[in-house]
Amino acid sequence: MEVFRPGDAHETEQVVAWAAAERKPLEILGGGSKRALGRPSRTEHTLDLSALCGIVDYDSSELVLTARAATTMTEIEDQLVAHHQMLAFEPPDWREVLGTSGAQTLGGILACNLSGPRRVRAGAARDHFLGFAAVNGWGDGWKAGGKVVKNVTGYDMCKLQAGAFGTLSVMTEVTVRVLPRPETACTLILQSLSDEDAVAAMAAALNSPHEVSAAAHLPVVLVARSGIAELAGAATTALRLEGPRPSVDFRADVLGRLLGEALRLGPADTERFWTGVGAVQPFVDQHSAGKSDRALWRVCPPPSAAPALVRRVQAGLGSAEAFYDWGGALVWLSVEAGTDCGAPLIRAAVAQSGGHATLIRAPERVRMTVPVFEPLSGALDALTRRVKASFDPLGILNPGRMQEGV
Amino acid sequence: MLQMPMPDRAVLARRAEIVAALRRIVPGEGVIDTELERRVYESDGLTAYRTLPMVVVLPENTEQIVHILRYCSANGVKVVPRGAGTSLSGGALPLADGVLLGLGKFMRILEIDVPNRCVVVQPGVTNLGITHAVQDQGFYYAPDPSSQIACTIGGNVAENSGGVHCLKYGLTTNNVIGIEMVTMDGEIVRLGGKHLDSAGYDLLGVMVGSEGLLGIVTEVTVRILPKPPGARALLLGFPTIEGAGNAVAAIIGAGIIPGGMEMMDRLAVEAAEAFAHAGYPMDAEALLIVELDGCEAEVDHLVQAVEAIAAEHGATTCRTSRNEEERLLFWAGRKSAFPAVGRLSPDYYCMDGTIPRKRLGEVLARMKQMEGRYGLRVANVFHAGDGNLHPLILYDANNPGELERAEEFGNDILRLCVEVGGVLTGEHGVGVEKRDLMGTMFNEADLDQQQRLKCAFDPDSLLNPGKVFPQLCKCAELGRVHVHAGQVRFPDLPRF
């Protein structure tokens, strides 16, 4: 068991080239905050990228930031806040819900394609990922994309790297698009809606011209865990509006009248509420140390199919709890872990609704046996394996993190 | 001129047999065999390049495409996909020994799903056709390439098309959430759908912008957006390019992302004004059109902010549209800039590099020097918000050697874009046009990795070969494992 900690891209290439020659698979690690995500690593050695850190170039008026892959999100956020900018995909912090510590890194966020509540309006991490330098499974350094916001030169490899969980190449440097931080924000609260009515209201809001930047629904049992005391006691459907103050005020009033607003959260509570939604706060307690008898699923169905999916799961697994983000396009499901975390039932429900499900938090023994990511079949499975082999034919980089043999 | 791969004589010799086989798959008029009718397909929007395709096939359904690709795979026949043929980079340039696969019959809008904020269409539906189908319900499809009346969504997927609104609303890749495609070996694969994000690798993301090299797209699911309640445009004239560039940086620095922000230089302004009579200021060295959209409260607020910024940066003209008619008039000149420039000169060659915006002044100054060297003029149209530059090189193809000079000039401009930290193409694609310049931006290892990905989709390199990459793909060589145990020294690195 060795941990390699290269100091630069060249040393990273050397480590991977050695591992490839010796056929020794590597676990790829940034800050380690998402180590519990995916299928458990069974590699002998670890490639620790934490020394590849620091912002390389940040020019706020160009809307572009380049950083070494393991630059911490704290450092990135500090710089962005100082320039009134942000990563528009609102990277969430899953450390509490995963029960991990360690710093979140920009490379890690991109490798997992993690996006927060604003994803429904601004797109996912992948949509803001402009370019990178990386090391493939042979140990060859290569790059793709660019350092400008608009570029179609060559295949869009950023999309492929985002969400590949380090199984295709080891990123050493990344470039992302940044955007201005909204001047202000508020959250409209609708109360006591059923799941069906809530998803319909969120669709109406997102389909209105009022530029809703986040839409979530918490059933009454979970509202108490939202961190906002005044919401307690009623199912909560929350709609965020952001922008210049006169615009936010105007839109909030119109939309509030249209949908029957019960309460309105100001900027500070808005920040707290949506950070909590991104961090899966309502399910953190159940997953903290010592209470790991529950498992957490992240399901992405077509939004209008979400309530029926939840009902189906709850009919089969009595203790299942759920809340909705992205207007219903993201459903967080907490179920009893048991032997299989309810996988057969949840996979069947997803097969009916469309979309996909990922087992985010589960005991290691379950993640060894139950597919963590949506199983692929037929031509798509074969294509996925060929794509993996085109980057890492020897299976050196995070092998099996997503699928057996990938 | 750039060279295409030599046609395969063995395939050409079997032409009659191939045509007959395609006729068995696509009956009736769907297989086009006569030279006269094939002529229609000999080029796309990059008209300097022409090749008569071996045969044209226009399938009507996915099953026929499956059978065409299976046949071509089994028989080593190359395939070039084509939408409306509006590519400006030669992406749909036929091959003399290839089947041109036209998707023009895939014209149906399959589903409008408002609750899930998406529309499912066949790839031959035009870009504007999607907006037309949903505008009654208050929606639109955001990417708006200037060919949107003609170009198809399938072609947009292949090229990852942009448009003037993409700074705020994204390119095609940010607005497509699902596709059905057929791989070269005839397998149907569905990627994405009405849901968000990918279950496994984001193969949808890599299909968008793959220029027809990875698969044939047979169905597309796009997200639709509610139409902004209002928009106003500002016309800002500046005495210098630098002044306009600084104003752009200041607008973005103030936290404003306009719906559109376009810059034109003096020559482009003169041409556009003569063509469209939009009321552009003729004394300005640079013209900015800034469009702000949203609710009235927001638009008013932002208009004031932009007006103040323009004044601070020395704008000599500042006009704000008072009504929808005037807003459209402001845009009329910009939207007709290409044909307008076409009246200044018998031919023009449209480039498409992206640069970091702060290098704009320097890039334009060096382009001026090149004008002298090549003896050709350039009019500049610029997506100012995202740094995407469209220099239009004026030339006359009837003068011997002038096309070649224009091409060499264009290549120099693109090399300059890369040199200052930019890229070869912002939205038109590499195609054949910029193929041989790929080496200025990417080294061998970068290109090898791209080619390996191609091999995962199309191991025999039958799909649109000769495009994007300067060298034809040799999958067997690229896939070879070239490291063996004991050959690499145990790395001398910090270990713990």
GROMACS .gro file of C-alpha atoms in nm, chain B residues 88-349:
model
  262
  494LEU     CA    1  -1.948   2.686  -4.261
  495SER     CA    2  -1.656   2.452  -4.198
  496GLY     CA    3  -1.722   2.179  -4.453
  497GLY     CA    4  -1.855   1.928  -4.201
  498ALA     CA    5  -2.096   1.785  -4.460
  499LEU     CA    6  -1.851   1.790  -4.752
  500PRO     CA    7  -1.918   1.462  -4.939
  501LEU     CA    8  -1.659   1.197  -5.019
  502ALA     CA    9  -1.621   1.068  -5.375
  503ASP     CA   10  -1.618   0.713  -5.242
  504GLY     CA   11  -1.875   0.770  -4.968
  505VAL     CA   12  -2.248   0.751  -4.911
  506LEU     CA   13  -2.400   1.089  -4.830
  507LEU     CA   14  -2.665   1.019  -4.567
  508GLY     CA   15  -2.920   1.303  -4.569
  509LEU     CA   16  -3.157   1.340  -4.275
  510GLY     CA   17  -3.391   1.582  -4.449
  511LYS     CA   18  -3.689   1.347  -4.421
  512PHE     CA   19  -3.672   1.335  -4.042
  513MET     CA   20  -3.894   1.641  -4.012
  514ARG     CA   21  -4.145   1.557  -3.741
  515ILE     CA   22  -4.190   1.720  -3.405
  516LEU     CA   23  -4.264   1.413  -3.194
  517GLU     CA   24  -4.371   1.558  -2.862
  518ILE     CA   25  -4.413   1.890  -2.685
  519ASP     CA   26  -4.389   1.823  -2.312
  520VAL     CA   27  -4.448   2.146  -2.123
  521PRO     CA   28  -4.452   2.001  -1.767
  522ASN     CA   29  -4.107   1.855  -1.832
  523ARG     CA   30  -3.993   2.169  -2.018
  524CYS     CA   31  -3.877   1.983  -2.328
  525VAL     CA   32  -3.956   1.900  -2.689
  526VAL     CA   33  -3.872   1.576  -2.870
  527VAL     CA   34  -3.797   1.621  -3.239
  528GLN     CA   35  -3.649   1.440  -3.535
  529PRO     CA   36  -3.308   1.569  -3.643
  530GLY     CA   37  -3.427   1.729  -3.969
  531VAL     CA   38  -3.651   1.981  -3.792
  532THR     CA   39  -3.510   2.330  -3.833
  533ASN     CA   40  -3.376   2.523  -3.539
  534LEU     CA   41  -3.644   2.789  -3.581
  535GLY     CA   42  -3.908   2.520  -3.638
  536ILE     CA   43  -3.874   2.421  -3.271
  537THR     CA   44  -3.939   2.776  -3.155
  538HIS     CA   45  -4.233   2.804  -3.395
  539ALA     CA   46  -4.385   2.490  -3.247
  540VAL     CA   47  -4.380   2.620  -2.891
  541GLN     CA   48  -4.402   2.999  -2.916
  542ASP     CA   49  -4.782   3.003  -2.885
  543GLN     CA   50  -4.735   2.859  -2.538
  544GLY     CA   51  -4.478   3.126  -2.449
  545PHE     CA   52  -4.162   2.920  -2.502
  546TYR     CA   53  -3.863   2.920  -2.735
  547TYR     CA   54  -3.551   2.719  -2.810
  548ALA     CA   55  -3.257   2.935  -2.705
  549PRO     CA   56  -2.955   2.871  -2.934
  550ASP     CA   57  -3.002   3.090  -3.241
  551PRO     CA   58  -2.732   3.047  -3.508
  552SER     CA   59  -2.781   3.302  -3.785
  553SER     CA   60  -2.876   3.020  -4.022
  554GLN     CA   61  -3.160   2.921  -3.788
  555ILE     CA   62  -3.429   2.945  -4.052
  556ALA     CA   63  -3.261   2.668  -4.251
  557CYS     CA   64  -3.023   2.477  -4.029
  558THR     CA   65  -3.150   2.160  -3.862
  559ILE     CA   66  -3.133   2.057  -3.500
  560GLY     CA   67  -2.939   1.745  -3.605
  561GLY     CA   68  -2.677   1.968  -3.764
  562ASN     CA   69  -2.678   2.190  -3.454
  563VAL     CA   70  -2.607   1.883  -3.240
  564ALA     CA   71  -2.322   1.782  -3.470
  565GLU     CA   72  -2.166   2.129  -3.463
  566ASN     CA   73  -2.266   2.243  -3.111
  567SER     CA   74  -2.405   2.558  -3.269
  568GLY     CA   75  -2.421   2.887  -3.084
  569GLY     CA   76  -2.569   3.221  -3.179
  570VAL     CA   77  -2.590   3.575  -3.046
  571HIS     CA   78  -2.770   3.474  -2.727
  572CYS     CA   79  -2.538   3.198  -2.615
  573LEU     CA   80  -2.344   3.402  -2.359
  574LYS     CA   81  -2.654   3.405  -2.141
  575TYR     CA   82  -2.845   3.099  -2.263
  576GLY     CA   83  -2.572   2.858  -2.370
  577LEU     CA   84  -2.475   2.664  -2.680
  578THR     CA   85  -2.654   2.361  -2.820
  579THR     CA   86  -2.478   2.136  -2.568
  580ASN     CA   87  -2.636   2.323  -2.278
  581ASN     CA   88  -2.983   2.291  -2.428
  582VAL     CA   89  -2.996   1.931  -2.551
  583ILE     CA   90  -3.094   1.678  -2.285
  584GLY     CA   91  -3.134   1.361  -2.484
  585ILE     CA   92  -3.070   1.191  -2.817
  586GLU     CA   93  -3.125   0.864  -2.992
  587MET     CA   94  -2.835   0.771  -3.216
  588VAL     CA   95  -2.719   0.486  -3.435
  589THR     CA   96  -2.356   0.381  -3.414
  590MET     CA   97  -2.158   0.293  -3.726
  591ASP     CA   98  -2.212  -0.077  -3.657
  592GLY     CA   99  -2.588  -0.022  -3.661
  593GLU     CA  100  -2.667  -0.027  -3.289
  594ILE     CA  101  -2.933   0.208  -3.155
  595VAL     CA  102  -2.826   0.390  -2.837
  596ARG     CA  103  -3.036   0.630  -2.630
  597LEU     CA  104  -2.846   0.891  -2.430
  598GLY     CA  105  -3.023   1.113  -2.177
  599GLY     CA  106  -3.393   1.181  -2.215
  600LYS     CA  107  -3.639   1.400  -2.028
  601HIS     CA  108  -3.432   1.373  -1.710
  602LEU     CA  109  -3.118   1.563  -1.614
  603ASP     CA  110  -2.760   1.438  -1.596
  604SER     CA  111  -2.618   1.112  -1.714
  605ALA     CA  112  -2.644   0.767  -1.560
  606GLY     CA  113  -2.291   0.676  -1.665
  607TYR     CA  114  -2.037   0.856  -1.882
  608ASP     CA  115  -2.179   1.171  -2.039
  609LEU     CA  116  -2.170   1.034  -2.393
  610LEU     CA  117  -2.444   1.279  -2.489
  611GLY     CA  118  -2.206   1.561  -2.403
  612VAL     CA  119  -1.937   1.424  -2.629
  613MET     CA  120  -2.179   1.349  -2.914
  614VAL     CA  121  -2.278   1.716  -2.924
  615GLY     CA  122  -2.011   1.889  -3.130
  616SER     CA  123  -1.860   1.566  -3.264
  617GLU     CA  124  -1.915   1.685  -3.622
  618GLY     CA  125  -2.075   1.364  -3.747
  619LEU     CA  126  -1.773   1.149  -3.662
  620LEU     CA  127  -1.921   0.937  -3.383
  621GLY     CA  128  -2.276   0.841  -3.479
  622ILE     CA  129  -2.594   0.935  -3.665
  623VAL     CA  130  -2.840   1.124  -3.446
  624THR     CA  131  -3.198   1.011  -3.514
  625GLU     CA  132  -3.393   1.192  -3.240
  626VAL     CA  133  -3.324   1.494  -3.019
  627THR     CA  134  -3.479   1.609  -2.692
  628VAL     CA  135  -3.420   1.980  -2.629
  629ARG     CA  136  -3.509   2.191  -2.331
  630ILE     CA  137  -3.729   2.489  -2.399
  631LEU     CA  138  -3.730   2.816  -2.207
  632PRO     CA  139  -4.006   3.062  -2.126
  633LYS     CA  140  -3.975   3.364  -2.350
  634PRO     CA  141  -3.842   3.666  -2.159
  635PRO     CA  142  -4.126   3.915  -2.102
  636GLY     CA  143  -3.936   4.198  -2.261
  637ALA     CA  144  -3.609   4.311  -2.414
  638ARG     CA  145  -3.448   4.638  -2.512
  639ALA     CA  146  -3.137   4.698  -2.715
  640LEU     CA  147  -2.878   4.973  -2.693
  641LEU     CA  148  -2.672   5.102  -2.983
  642LEU     CA  149  -2.341   5.232  -2.855
  643GLY     CA  150  -2.088   5.396  -3.084
  644PHE     CA  151  -1.724   5.435  -2.975
  645PRO     CA  152  -1.439   5.635  -3.128
  646THR     CA  153  -1.195   5.349  -3.067
  647ILE     CA  154  -1.208   4.969  -3.057
  648GLU     CA  155  -1.033   4.981  -2.719
  649GLY     CA  156  -1.306   5.205  -2.578
  650ALA     CA  157  -1.573   4.958  -2.689
  651GLY     CA  158  -1.371   4.665  -2.552
  652ASN     CA  159  -1.329   4.836  -2.217
  653ALA     CA  160  -1.702   4.907  -2.203
  654VAL     CA  161  -1.772   4.537  -2.260
  655ALA     CA  162  -1.538   4.442  -1.975
  656ALA     CA  163  -1.701   4.703  -1.752
  657ILE     CA  164  -2.053   4.574  -1.827
  658ILE     CA  165  -1.952   4.222  -1.730
  659GLY     CA  166  -1.752   4.358  -1.438
  660ALA     CA  167  -2.071   4.523  -1.314
  661GLY     CA  168  -2.231   4.180  -1.294
  662ILE     CA  169  -2.443   4.217  -1.606
  663ILE     CA  170  -2.473   3.929  -1.852
  664PRO     CA  171  -2.665   4.074  -2.147
  665GLY     CA  172  -2.891   3.855  -2.358
  666GLY     CA  173  -2.672   3.955  -2.651
  667MET     CA  174  -2.365   4.175  -2.689
  668GLU     CA  175  -2.226   4.224  -3.039
  669MET     CA  176  -1.946   4.442  -3.170
  670MET     CA  177  -1.886   4.550  -3.529
  671ASP     CA  178  -1.592   4.744  -3.670
  672ARG     CA  179  -1.619   5.041  -3.903
  673LEU     CA  180  -1.618   4.844  -4.228
  674ALA     CA  181  -1.884   4.603  -4.102
  675VAL     CA  182  -2.096   4.894  -3.976
  676GLU     CA  183  -2.073   5.073  -4.310
  677ALA     CA  184  -2.173   4.760  -4.499
  678ALA     CA  185  -2.459   4.675  -4.262
  679GLU     CA  186  -2.596   5.028  -4.262
  680ALA     CA  187  -2.595   5.050  -4.641
  681PHE     CA  188  -2.782   4.719  -4.650
  682ALA     CA  189  -3.030   4.747  -4.365
  683HIS     CA  190  -3.063   5.122  -4.289
  684ALA     CA  191  -3.068   5.050  -3.919
  685GLY     CA  192  -2.954   5.400  -3.823
  686TYR     CA  193  -2.605   5.293  -3.719
  687PRO     CA  194  -2.362   5.578  -3.636
  688MET     CA  195  -2.126   5.621  -3.929
  689ASP     CA  196  -1.862   5.811  -3.731
  690ALA     CA  197  -1.787   5.525  -3.492
  691GLU     CA  198  -1.481   5.300  -3.513
  692ALA     CA  199  -1.669   5.037  -3.316
  693LEU     CA  200  -2.038   4.976  -3.262
  694LEU     CA  201  -2.178   4.777  -2.972
  695ILE     CA  202  -2.529   4.634  -2.967
  696VAL     CA  203  -2.625   4.534  -2.614
  697GLU     CA  204  -2.954   4.358  -2.555
  698LEU     CA  205  -3.099   4.333  -2.206
  699ASP     CA  206  -3.390   4.101  -2.145
  700GLY     CA  207  -3.616   4.008  -1.856
  701CYS     CA  208  -3.902   4.172  -1.671
  702GLU     CA  209  -3.958   4.542  -1.721
  703ALA     CA  210  -3.815   4.633  -1.381
  704GLU     CA  211  -3.496   4.445  -1.458
  705VAL     CA  212  -3.458   4.574  -1.812
  706ASP     CA  213  -3.506   4.936  -1.701
  707HIS     CA  214  -3.256   4.890  -1.421
  708LEU     CA  215  -2.994   4.737  -1.648
  709VAL     CA  216  -3.047   4.984  -1.932
  710GLN     CA  217  -2.962   5.265  -1.692
  711ALA     CA  218  -2.653   5.083  -1.572
  712VAL     CA  219  -2.527   5.014  -1.925
  713GLU     CA  220  -2.597   5.371  -2.037
  714ALA     CA  221  -2.385   5.498  -1.749
  715ILE     CA  222  -2.102   5.258  -1.831
  716ALA     CA  223  -2.111   5.359  -2.198
  717ALA     CA  224  -2.086   5.727  -2.106
  718GLU     CA  225  -1.794   5.659  -1.873
  719HIS     CA  226  -1.612   5.482  -2.153
  720GLY     CA  227  -1.650   5.761  -2.404
  721ALA     CA  228  -1.942   5.641  -2.616
  722THR     CA  229  -2.023   5.903  -2.879
  723THR     CA  230  -2.357   5.746  -2.961
  724CYS     CA  231  -2.599   5.592  -2.712
  725ARG     CA  232  -2.947   5.504  -2.829
  726THR     CA  233  -3.189   5.276  -2.650
  727SER     CA  234  -3.472   5.105  -2.836
  728ARG     CA  235  -3.809   5.253  -2.741
  729ASN     CA  236  -4.021   4.975  -2.881
  730GLU     CA  237  -4.002   4.627  -3.028
  731GLU     CA  238  -3.987   4.760  -3.383
  732GLU     CA  239  -3.683   4.970  -3.304
  733ARG     CA  240  -3.512   4.685  -3.119
  734LEU     CA  241  -3.550   4.462  -3.423
  735LEU     CA  242  -3.421   4.741  -3.646
  736PHE     CA  243  -3.108   4.770  -3.431
  737TRP     CA  244  -3.052   4.400  -3.484
  738ALA     CA  245  -3.143   4.403  -3.854
  739GLY     CA  246  -2.804   4.547  -3.948
  740ARG     CA  247  -2.607   4.297  -3.740
  741LYS     CA  248  -2.812   4.001  -3.856
  742SER     CA  249  -2.756   4.095  -4.218
  743ALA     CA  250  -2.387   4.171  -4.169
  744PHE     CA  251  -2.272   3.870  -4.371
  745PRO     CA  252  -2.484   3.933  -4.681
  746ALA     CA  253  -2.416   4.307  -4.641
  747VAL     CA  254  -2.043   4.248  -4.651
  748GLY     CA  255  -2.112   4.028  -4.952
  749ARG     CA  256  -2.211   4.345  -5.139
  750LEU     CA  257  -1.871   4.504  -5.074
  751SER     CA  258  -1.692   4.221  -5.243
  752PRO     CA  259  -1.774   3.931  -5.477
  753ASP     CA  260  -1.670   3.678  -5.214
  754TYR     CA  261  -1.597   3.670  -4.846
  755TYR     CA  262  -1.451   3.413  -4.616
   0.00000   0.00000   0.00000
